[in-house]
Tab-separated table of C-alpha atoms and ligand atoms in Angstrom:
chain	number	residue	atom	x	y	z
A	1	UNK	CA	57.769	260.451	-152.868
A	2	UNK	CA	56.866	256.953	-153.893
A	3	UNK	CA	58.964	255.548	-151.013
A	4	UNK	CA	57.274	257.815	-148.504
A	5	UNK	CA	53.828	256.701	-149.623
A	6	UNK	CA	54.880	253.103	-149.219
A	7	UNK	CA	56.155	253.785	-145.711
A	8	UNK	CA	52.888	255.447	-144.789
A	9	UNK	CA	50.934	252.497	-146.182
A	10	UNK	CA	53.035	249.888	-144.323
A	11	UNK	CA	53.000	251.602	-140.940
A	12	UNK	CA	49.395	250.812	-139.958
A	13	UNK	CA	49.977	247.191	-140.961
A	14	UNK	CA	52.947	246.944	-138.607
A	15	UNK	CA	51.004	248.494	-135.799
A	16	UNK	CA	47.927	246.370	-136.137
A	17	UNK	CA	49.221	243.135	-137.699
A	18	UNK	CA	47.379	241.444	-140.541
A	19	UNK	CA	44.288	240.423	-138.592
A	20	UNK	CA	43.569	243.875	-137.321
A	21	UNK	CA	44.927	243.196	-133.812
A	22	UNK	CA	48.384	243.848	-132.341
A	23	UNK	CA	51.315	241.735	-133.536
A	24	UNK	CA	52.292	238.733	-131.385
A	25	UNK	CA	55.194	239.326	-129.061
A	26	UNK	CA	57.338	236.996	-127.004
A	27	UNK	CA	57.597	237.898	-123.333
A	28	UNK	CA	59.720	236.160	-120.779
A	29	UNK	CA	60.292	236.461	-117.041
A	30	UNK	CA	62.796	234.969	-114.617
A	31	UNK	CA	61.548	234.570	-111.091
A	32	UNK	CA	62.649	232.909	-107.873
A	33	UNK	CA	59.780	231.221	-106.064
A	34	UNK	CA	59.078	227.965	-104.233
A	35	UNK	CA	62.758	227.765	-103.415
A	36	UNK	CA	63.798	227.485	-107.057
A	37	UNK	CA	64.519	229.451	-110.243
A	38	UNK	CA	61.703	229.703	-112.748
A	39	UNK	CA	61.428	230.983	-116.296
A	40	UNK	CA	58.214	231.796	-118.153
A	41	UNK	CA	58.129	232.438	-121.892
A	42	UNK	CA	54.979	233.088	-123.888
A	43	UNK	CA	54.170	234.325	-127.374
A	44	UNK	CA	50.933	236.093	-128.254
A	45	UNK	CA	49.333	239.476	-128.684
A	46	UNK	CA	48.658	239.650	-124.950
A	47	UNK	CA	51.903	238.049	-123.784
A	48	UNK	CA	52.952	240.822	-121.425
A	49	UNK	CA	49.748	240.698	-119.376
A	50	UNK	CA	49.782	236.886	-119.467
A	51	UNK	CA	53.307	236.615	-118.067
A	52	UNK	CA	52.669	239.258	-115.440
A	53	UNK	CA	49.434	237.602	-114.248
A	54	UNK	CA	51.189	234.222	-114.209
A	55	UNK	CA	54.005	235.607	-112.026
A	56	UNK	CA	51.438	236.914	-109.549
A	57	UNK	CA	49.676	233.558	-109.510
A	58	UNK	CA	52.948	231.762	-108.723
A	59	UNK	CA	53.538	234.063	-105.744
A	60	UNK	CA	49.984	233.487	-104.538
A	61	UNK	CA	50.346	229.699	-104.805
A	62	UNK	CA	53.646	229.826	-102.945
A	63	UNK	CA	51.960	231.765	-100.141
A	64	UNK	CA	49.142	229.219	-100.047
A	65	UNK	CA	51.197	226.032	-100.238
A	66	UNK	CA	54.478	226.723	-98.475
A	67	UNK	CA	55.111	224.254	-95.686
A	68	UNK	CA	57.334	226.693	-93.791
A	69	UNK	CA	55.534	230.064	-94.118
A	70	UNK	CA	53.366	230.434	-91.042
A	71	UNK	CA	50.598	232.170	-92.984
A	72	UNK	CA	50.089	229.362	-95.524
A	73	UNK	CA	47.102	227.050	-95.674
A	74	UNK	CA	49.394	224.031	-95.424
A	75	UNK	CA	50.920	225.465	-92.246
A	76	UNK	CA	47.423	225.981	-90.839
A	77	UNK	CA	46.524	222.366	-91.646
A	78	UNK	CA	49.720	221.106	-90.028
A	79	UNK	CA	49.207	223.135	-86.865
A	80	UNK	CA	45.436	222.858	-86.402
A	81	UNK	CA	45.682	220.576	-83.336
A	82	UNK	CA	42.664	218.522	-84.232
A	83	UNK	CA	40.470	221.357	-85.492
A	84	UNK	CA	39.021	221.281	-89.046
A	85	UNK	CA	40.707	223.603	-91.553
A	86	UNK	CA	38.701	224.893	-94.527
A	87	UNK	CA	40.351	223.913	-97.817
A	88	UNK	CA	40.861	226.143	-100.831
A	89	UNK	CA	39.979	224.762	-104.267
A	90	UNK	CA	43.719	224.475	-104.925
A	91	UNK	CA	44.402	222.343	-101.859
A	92	UNK	CA	41.432	220.130	-102.644
A	93	UNK	CA	42.747	219.523	-106.151
A	94	UNK	CA	46.228	218.723	-104.824
A	95	UNK	CA	44.831	216.304	-102.253
A	96	UNK	CA	42.811	214.613	-104.985
A	97	UNK	CA	45.822	214.036	-107.266
A	98	UNK	CA	47.963	212.950	-104.321
A	99	UNK	CA	45.324	210.388	-103.326
A	100	UNK	CA	45.079	209.007	-106.862
A	101	UNK	CA	48.823	208.647	-107.354
A	102	UNK	CA	49.274	207.251	-103.848
A	103	UNK	CA	46.734	204.524	-104.653
A	104	UNK	CA	48.219	203.578	-108.012
A	105	UNK	CA	51.794	203.606	-106.663
A	106	UNK	CA	51.034	201.371	-103.696
A	107	UNK	CA	51.800	204.158	-101.229
A	108	UNK	CA	55.102	205.293	-102.758
A	109	UNK	CA	53.695	208.809	-102.904
A	110	UNK	CA	53.021	209.838	-99.337
A	111	UNK	CA	52.529	213.536	-98.622
A	112	UNK	CA	52.379	212.807	-94.873
A	113	UNK	CA	56.001	211.608	-94.894
A	114	UNK	CA	56.870	215.242	-94.234
A	115	UNK	CA	57.944	214.869	-90.544
A	116	UNK	CA	60.480	212.272	-91.699
A	117	UNK	CA	61.752	214.566	-94.447
A	118	UNK	CA	62.161	217.328	-91.873
A	119	UNK	CA	64.061	215.023	-89.510
A	120	UNK	CA	66.635	214.531	-92.303
A	121	UNK	CA	66.967	218.318	-92.462
A	122	UNK	CA	65.589	218.794	-95.956
A	123	UNK	CA	63.341	221.719	-95.089
A	124	UNK	CA	65.824	223.468	-92.813
A	125	UNK	CA	69.172	222.712	-94.427
A	126	UNK	CA	70.442	221.247	-91.125
A	127	UNK	CA	71.133	217.870	-92.676
A	128	UNK	CA	71.588	214.811	-90.494
A	129	UNK	CA	70.998	211.073	-90.582
A	130	UNK	CA	68.235	210.411	-88.052
A	131	UNK	CA	68.569	207.145	-86.120
A	132	UNK	CA	66.236	204.351	-87.238
A	133	UNK	CA	64.207	204.544	-84.001
A	134	UNK	CA	63.482	208.217	-84.656
A	135	UNK	CA	62.475	207.483	-88.263
A	136	UNK	CA	60.188	204.661	-87.159
A	137	UNK	CA	58.520	206.897	-84.585
A	138	UNK	CA	57.840	209.564	-87.232
A	139	UNK	CA	56.726	207.020	-89.843
A	140	UNK	CA	53.934	206.022	-87.482
A	141	UNK	CA	52.162	209.272	-88.470
A	142	UNK	CA	52.792	208.899	-92.200
A	143	UNK	CA	49.610	207.424	-93.617
A	144	UNK	CA	47.868	209.255	-96.451
A	145	UNK	CA	44.888	206.891	-96.236
A	146	UNK	CA	43.855	208.829	-93.127
A	147	UNK	CA	43.636	212.109	-95.039
A	148	UNK	CA	39.876	212.376	-95.556
A	149	UNK	CA	38.531	215.825	-96.490
A	150	UNK	CA	34.877	216.321	-95.620
A	151	UNK	CA	32.601	219.098	-96.878
A	152	UNK	CA	35.523	221.206	-97.989
A	153	UNK	CA	37.545	220.961	-94.794
A	154	UNK	CA	40.129	218.622	-93.398
A	155	UNK	CA	41.157	217.536	-89.941
A	156	UNK	CA	44.537	215.855	-89.892
A	157	UNK	CA	45.089	213.129	-87.299
A	158	UNK	CA	47.125	214.189	-84.283
A	159	UNK	CA	50.859	214.587	-85.133
A	160	UNK	CA	50.299	214.180	-88.873
A	161	UNK	CA	51.787	216.836	-91.147
A	162	UNK	CA	51.703	217.046	-94.929
A	163	UNK	CA	53.631	218.799	-97.674
A	164	UNK	CA	52.873	219.151	-101.373
A	165	UNK	CA	56.544	219.416	-102.439
A	166	UNK	CA	56.169	216.400	-104.718
A	167	UNK	CA	53.433	217.944	-106.854
A	168	UNK	CA	53.082	221.675	-106.115
A	169	UNK	CA	55.304	222.819	-108.975
A	170	UNK	CA	53.385	220.702	-111.500
A	171	UNK	CA	50.127	222.167	-110.193
A	172	UNK	CA	51.611	225.651	-110.469
A	173	UNK	CA	52.618	224.943	-114.069
A	174	UNK	CA	49.044	223.937	-114.893
A	175	UNK	CA	47.764	227.156	-113.305
A	176	UNK	CA	50.207	229.196	-115.410
A	177	UNK	CA	49.087	227.411	-118.585
A	178	UNK	CA	45.452	228.139	-117.748
A	179	UNK	CA	46.263	231.842	-117.465
A	180	UNK	CA	48.202	231.713	-120.727
A	181	UNK	CA	45.269	230.089	-122.545
A	182	UNK	CA	42.853	232.668	-121.131
A	183	UNK	CA	45.088	235.368	-122.643
A	184	UNK	CA	45.036	233.662	-126.035
A	185	UNK	CA	48.636	232.463	-125.856
A	186	UNK	CA	49.196	229.589	-128.264
A	187	UNK	CA	52.942	229.109	-127.820
A	188	UNK	CA	54.684	228.934	-124.447
A	189	UNK	CA	57.326	227.106	-122.505
A	190	UNK	CA	57.872	227.396	-118.780
A	191	UNK	CA	60.601	225.921	-116.620
A	192	UNK	CA	59.804	225.754	-112.921
A	193	UNK	CA	63.048	224.529	-111.409
A	194	UNK	CA	63.531	221.738	-113.930
A	195	UNK	CA	59.826	221.026	-114.418
A	196	UNK	CA	59.169	221.967	-118.037
A	197	UNK	CA	55.671	222.535	-119.394
A	198	UNK	CA	54.815	223.534	-122.942
A	199	UNK	CA	51.797	225.038	-124.652
A	200	UNK	CA	51.333	224.464	-128.377
A	201	UNK	CA	54.443	224.502	-130.541
A	202	UNK	CA	57.357	226.892	-130.862
A	203	UNK	CA	56.338	230.126	-132.614
A	204	UNK	CA	57.747	228.708	-135.884
A	205	UNK	CA	55.381	225.742	-135.661
A	206	UNK	CA	57.989	223.113	-134.767
A	207	UNK	CA	57.886	220.977	-131.616
A	208	UNK	CA	59.511	222.184	-128.390
A	209	UNK	CA	62.820	220.469	-127.616
A	210	UNK	CA	63.303	219.819	-123.935
A	211	UNK	CA	66.704	218.774	-122.614
A	212	UNK	CA	66.820	216.017	-119.998
A	213	UNK	CA	69.589	216.272	-117.390
A	214	UNK	CA	72.045	213.392	-117.085
A	215	UNK	CA	71.771	212.476	-113.384
A	216	UNK	CA	75.317	211.087	-113.372
A	217	UNK	CA	76.708	214.325	-114.848
A	218	UNK	CA	74.089	217.024	-114.203
A	219	UNK	CA	76.061	219.575	-116.235
A	220	UNK	CA	75.414	217.548	-119.357
A	221	UNK	CA	72.318	216.443	-121.181
A	222	UNK	CA	71.059	212.904	-121.518
A	223	UNK	CA	69.301	213.945	-124.699
A	224	UNK	CA	66.278	215.917	-125.826
A	225	UNK	CA	62.625	215.086	-126.099
A	226	UNK	CA	60.353	216.749	-128.669
A	227	UNK	CA	56.917	217.682	-127.356
A	228	UNK	CA	53.882	219.888	-127.977
A	229	UNK	CA	51.313	220.615	-125.258
A	230	UNK	CA	53.097	218.415	-122.773
A	231	UNK	CA	54.682	218.530	-119.321
A	232	UNK	CA	58.172	217.025	-119.003
A	233	UNK	CA	58.845	216.580	-115.297
A	234	UNK	CA	61.868	215.009	-113.648
A	235	UNK	CA	62.651	213.743	-110.162
A	236	UNK	CA	66.320	213.004	-109.654
A	237	UNK	CA	68.795	212.280	-106.884
A	238	UNK	CA	71.000	215.137	-108.100
A	239	UNK	CA	68.488	217.923	-107.440
A	240	UNK	CA	68.547	218.275	-103.683
A	241	UNK	CA	70.820	216.082	-101.596
A	242	UNK	CA	73.562	216.072	-99.024
A	243	UNK	CA	76.593	213.882	-98.486
A	244	UNK	CA	76.474	212.182	-95.084
A	245	UNK	CA	79.398	211.727	-92.703
A	246	UNK	CA	79.520	208.198	-94.099
A	247	UNK	CA	80.315	209.656	-97.543
A	248	UNK	CA	77.006	208.535	-99.035
A	249	UNK	CA	74.560	210.672	-100.945
A	250	UNK	CA	71.131	211.267	-99.411
A	251	UNK	CA	68.459	212.804	-101.637
A	252	UNK	CA	65.197	214.560	-100.742
A	253	UNK	CA	62.817	211.857	-101.922
A	254	UNK	CA	61.872	209.657	-98.979
A	255	UNK	CA	60.809	206.036	-99.276
A	256	UNK	CA	57.793	205.755	-96.935
A	257	UNK	CA	58.614	202.069	-96.469
A	258	UNK	CA	61.944	202.831	-94.774
A	259	UNK	CA	61.923	206.482	-93.725
A	260	UNK	CA	65.181	206.955	-95.634
A	261	UNK	CA	65.921	208.518	-99.029
A	262	UNK	CA	64.633	206.199	-101.755
A	263	UNK	CA	67.236	203.838	-103.152
A	264	UNK	CA	65.348	201.419	-105.301
A	265	UNK	CA	67.536	201.410	-108.388
A	266	UNK	CA	66.493	204.659	-110.074
A	267	UNK	CA	68.466	207.896	-109.951
A	268	UNK	CA	66.229	209.875	-112.277
A	269	UNK	CA	62.676	209.605	-113.613
A	270	UNK	CA	61.242	211.928	-116.257
A	271	UNK	CA	57.502	211.775	-116.837
A	272	UNK	CA	55.895	213.114	-120.017
A	273	UNK	CA	52.151	213.735	-120.042
A	274	UNK	CA	49.411	216.300	-120.429
A	275	UNK	CA	48.775	217.382	-116.841
A	276	UNK	CA	51.640	218.892	-114.836
A	277	UNK	CA	50.317	218.051	-111.390
A	278	UNK	CA	49.878	214.387	-112.260
A	279	UNK	CA	53.275	214.161	-113.976
A	280	UNK	CA	54.959	215.771	-110.963
A	281	UNK	CA	53.271	213.428	-108.484
A	282	UNK	CA	54.131	210.485	-110.733
A	283	UNK	CA	57.805	211.434	-111.100
A	284	UNK	CA	58.242	211.328	-107.333
A	285	UNK	CA	56.180	208.142	-106.933
A	286	UNK	CA	57.999	206.258	-109.724
A	287	UNK	CA	61.367	207.306	-108.284
A	288	UNK	CA	60.370	205.707	-104.983
A	289	UNK	CA	58.877	202.634	-106.656
A	290	UNK	CA	62.143	201.743	-108.355
A	291	UNK	CA	62.923	200.076	-111.671
A	292	UNK	CA	60.559	197.085	-111.797
A	293	UNK	CA	57.525	198.637	-110.098
A	294	UNK	CA	57.867	201.849	-112.126
A	295	UNK	CA	57.732	199.832	-115.374
A	296	UNK	CA	54.650	197.949	-114.167
A	297	UNK	CA	53.012	201.213	-113.079
A	298	UNK	CA	53.641	202.742	-116.524
A	299	UNK	CA	52.129	199.700	-118.269
A	300	UNK	CA	49.098	199.775	-115.992
A	301	UNK	CA	48.387	203.521	-116.260
A	302	UNK	CA	48.626	204.126	-120.000
A	303	UNK	CA	48.356	207.940	-119.825
A	304	UNK	CA	52.018	208.955	-119.520
A	305	UNK	CA	55.452	208.149	-120.914
A	306	UNK	CA	58.745	208.086	-119.039
A	307	UNK	CA	62.526	208.092	-119.290
A	308	UNK	CA	64.296	206.449	-116.348
A	309	UNK	CA	67.986	206.240	-115.485
A	310	UNK	CA	69.108	203.394	-113.243
A	311	UNK	CA	71.921	203.582	-110.713
A	312	UNK	CA	73.994	201.296	-112.956
A	313	UNK	CA	73.637	203.688	-115.873
A	314	UNK	CA	70.884	202.100	-117.966
A	315	UNK	CA	68.547	204.520	-119.740
A	316	UNK	CA	65.035	203.074	-120.044
A	317	UNK	CA	62.679	204.821	-122.456
A	318	UNK	CA	58.999	203.877	-122.546
A	319	UNK	CA	57.705	202.831	-125.937
A	320	UNK	CA	55.576	205.923	-126.532
A	321	UNK	CA	58.484	208.286	-125.789
A	322	UNK	CA	61.089	206.478	-127.869
A	323	UNK	CA	60.267	208.198	-131.177
A	324	UNK	CA	60.397	211.657	-129.566
A	325	UNK	CA	63.594	211.147	-127.565
A	326	UNK	CA	66.987	211.753	-129.135
A	327	UNK	CA	69.744	210.533	-126.805
A	328	UNK	CA	73.039	212.415	-126.913
A	329	UNK	CA	75.455	210.947	-129.385
A	330	UNK	CA	76.801	207.552	-128.381
A	331	UNK	CA	74.379	206.972	-125.501
A	332	UNK	CA	72.732	203.548	-125.425
A	333	UNK	CA	69.061	203.326	-124.461
A	334	UNK	CA	66.630	200.458	-123.911
A	335	UNK	CA	62.999	200.670	-124.961
A	336	UNK	CA	60.378	199.534	-122.447
A	337	UNK	CA	57.600	197.688	-124.279
A	338	UNK	CA	53.957	197.632	-123.241
A	339	UNK	CA	53.715	193.956	-123.905
A	340	UNK	CA	56.471	192.726	-121.584
B	401	LIG	P1	61.700	218.440	-107.142
B	401	LIG	O1	61.119	219.289	-106.054
B	401	LIG	O2	63.176	218.448	-107.155
B	401	LIG	O3	61.111	218.692	-108.485
B	401	LIG	P2	60.056	216.105	-106.615
B	401	LIG	O4	58.941	216.529	-107.477
B	401	LIG	O5	60.456	214.696	-106.778
B	401	LIG	O6	61.362	216.941	-106.791
B	401	LIG	O7	59.573	216.343	-105.115
B	401	LIG	C1	60.401	216.100	-104.030
B	401	LIG	C2	59.709	216.670	-102.810
B	401	LIG	O8	58.542	215.887	-102.506
B	401	LIG	C3	60.521	216.660	-101.550
B	401	LIG	O9	61.289	217.824	-101.419
B	401	LIG	C4	59.460	216.565	-100.480
B	401	LIG	O10	58.887	217.833	-100.239
B	401	LIG	C5	58.405	215.708	-101.106
B	401	LIG	N1	58.553	214.258	-100.876
B	401	LIG	C6	59.683	213.526	-100.622
B	401	LIG	N2	59.412	212.208	-100.584
B	401	LIG	C7	58.065	212.088	-100.817
B	401	LIG	C8	57.176	210.979	-100.919
B	401	LIG	N3	57.574	209.714	-100.800
B	401	LIG	N4	55.872	211.268	-101.171
B	401	LIG	C9	55.433	212.529	-101.296
B	401	LIG	N5	56.223	213.607	-101.220
B	401	LIG	C10	57.530	213.397	-100.988
B	402	LIG	MG1	57.431	215.338	-108.324
């Protein structure tokens, strides 16, 4: 009898939680979107609705931003033949971040390098090494300085085409986090094809531990970084590449200075910061900039940290990330100092 009473007394507590609302739950979803595998995981009393709304938002952003889907806004921009295209708030925000990171990277980020990327086969899968004359001809249209939205619309110069591949996933991660916050989620981690973004801490109150891929051996980890409320976003030469007939590896990040895949000493750049879209744009830009310019860019900017791997195997960790990064056992790292 006593036990039964106890059970009756405990039941409402279980149903409502201590604060009078439902108990927090962890919900997770695996989705394939934007040409990559994604995982969303959120903990909160409204986690199910949060994850479901976030999944819908990802699909909507894919439909808006895809460079290949003929119904997307980006496709409309790229095929407007000199007519102005009205811009969504999302596209305006992406153009804004792209312009900022282009300026601070000396043009390393260049969303209008897309025709060159396509000539290498990266959007179709028909990989080839385009002759230099062909690259030069296409590079003539790659000039982000000419992208000038006016009154909420944009007219691209003749022949120019853009693609947000360098920063769309970071933007999408920010949009997911906004939805999570609106649903009262205080603990979440999402992985959008290697782009990791975190909200708050793990449910137990400890920091999230994010593994960084070793670009030389992508099946193993370089180490882990401990973060709360941060994006951890990597650009690497191991993510999307093909091996040419010459036996060399060609990756999907194009150096706008040459029209060829960037080979400026870095094979992987991880950027850690608060805003996903900026970190994503930066990871691509720093990869193109290469070892020395990336270090100078980091010193100049002051609002992000980074972990870079050089083609000769050095692991460079910026000062502000060093305390949070635990390299795998036996791995040597070098700390980049602010005061050179
Ligand atoms: P991932 O998609 O693997 O996370 P990135 O964030 O580095 O990698 O983005 C690479 C993508 O960015 C390419 O697939 C292409 O769409 C685009 N891109 C390639 N080179 C440049 C560049 N120099 N500037 C802007 N975008 C680029
Ligand atoms: Mg990027």
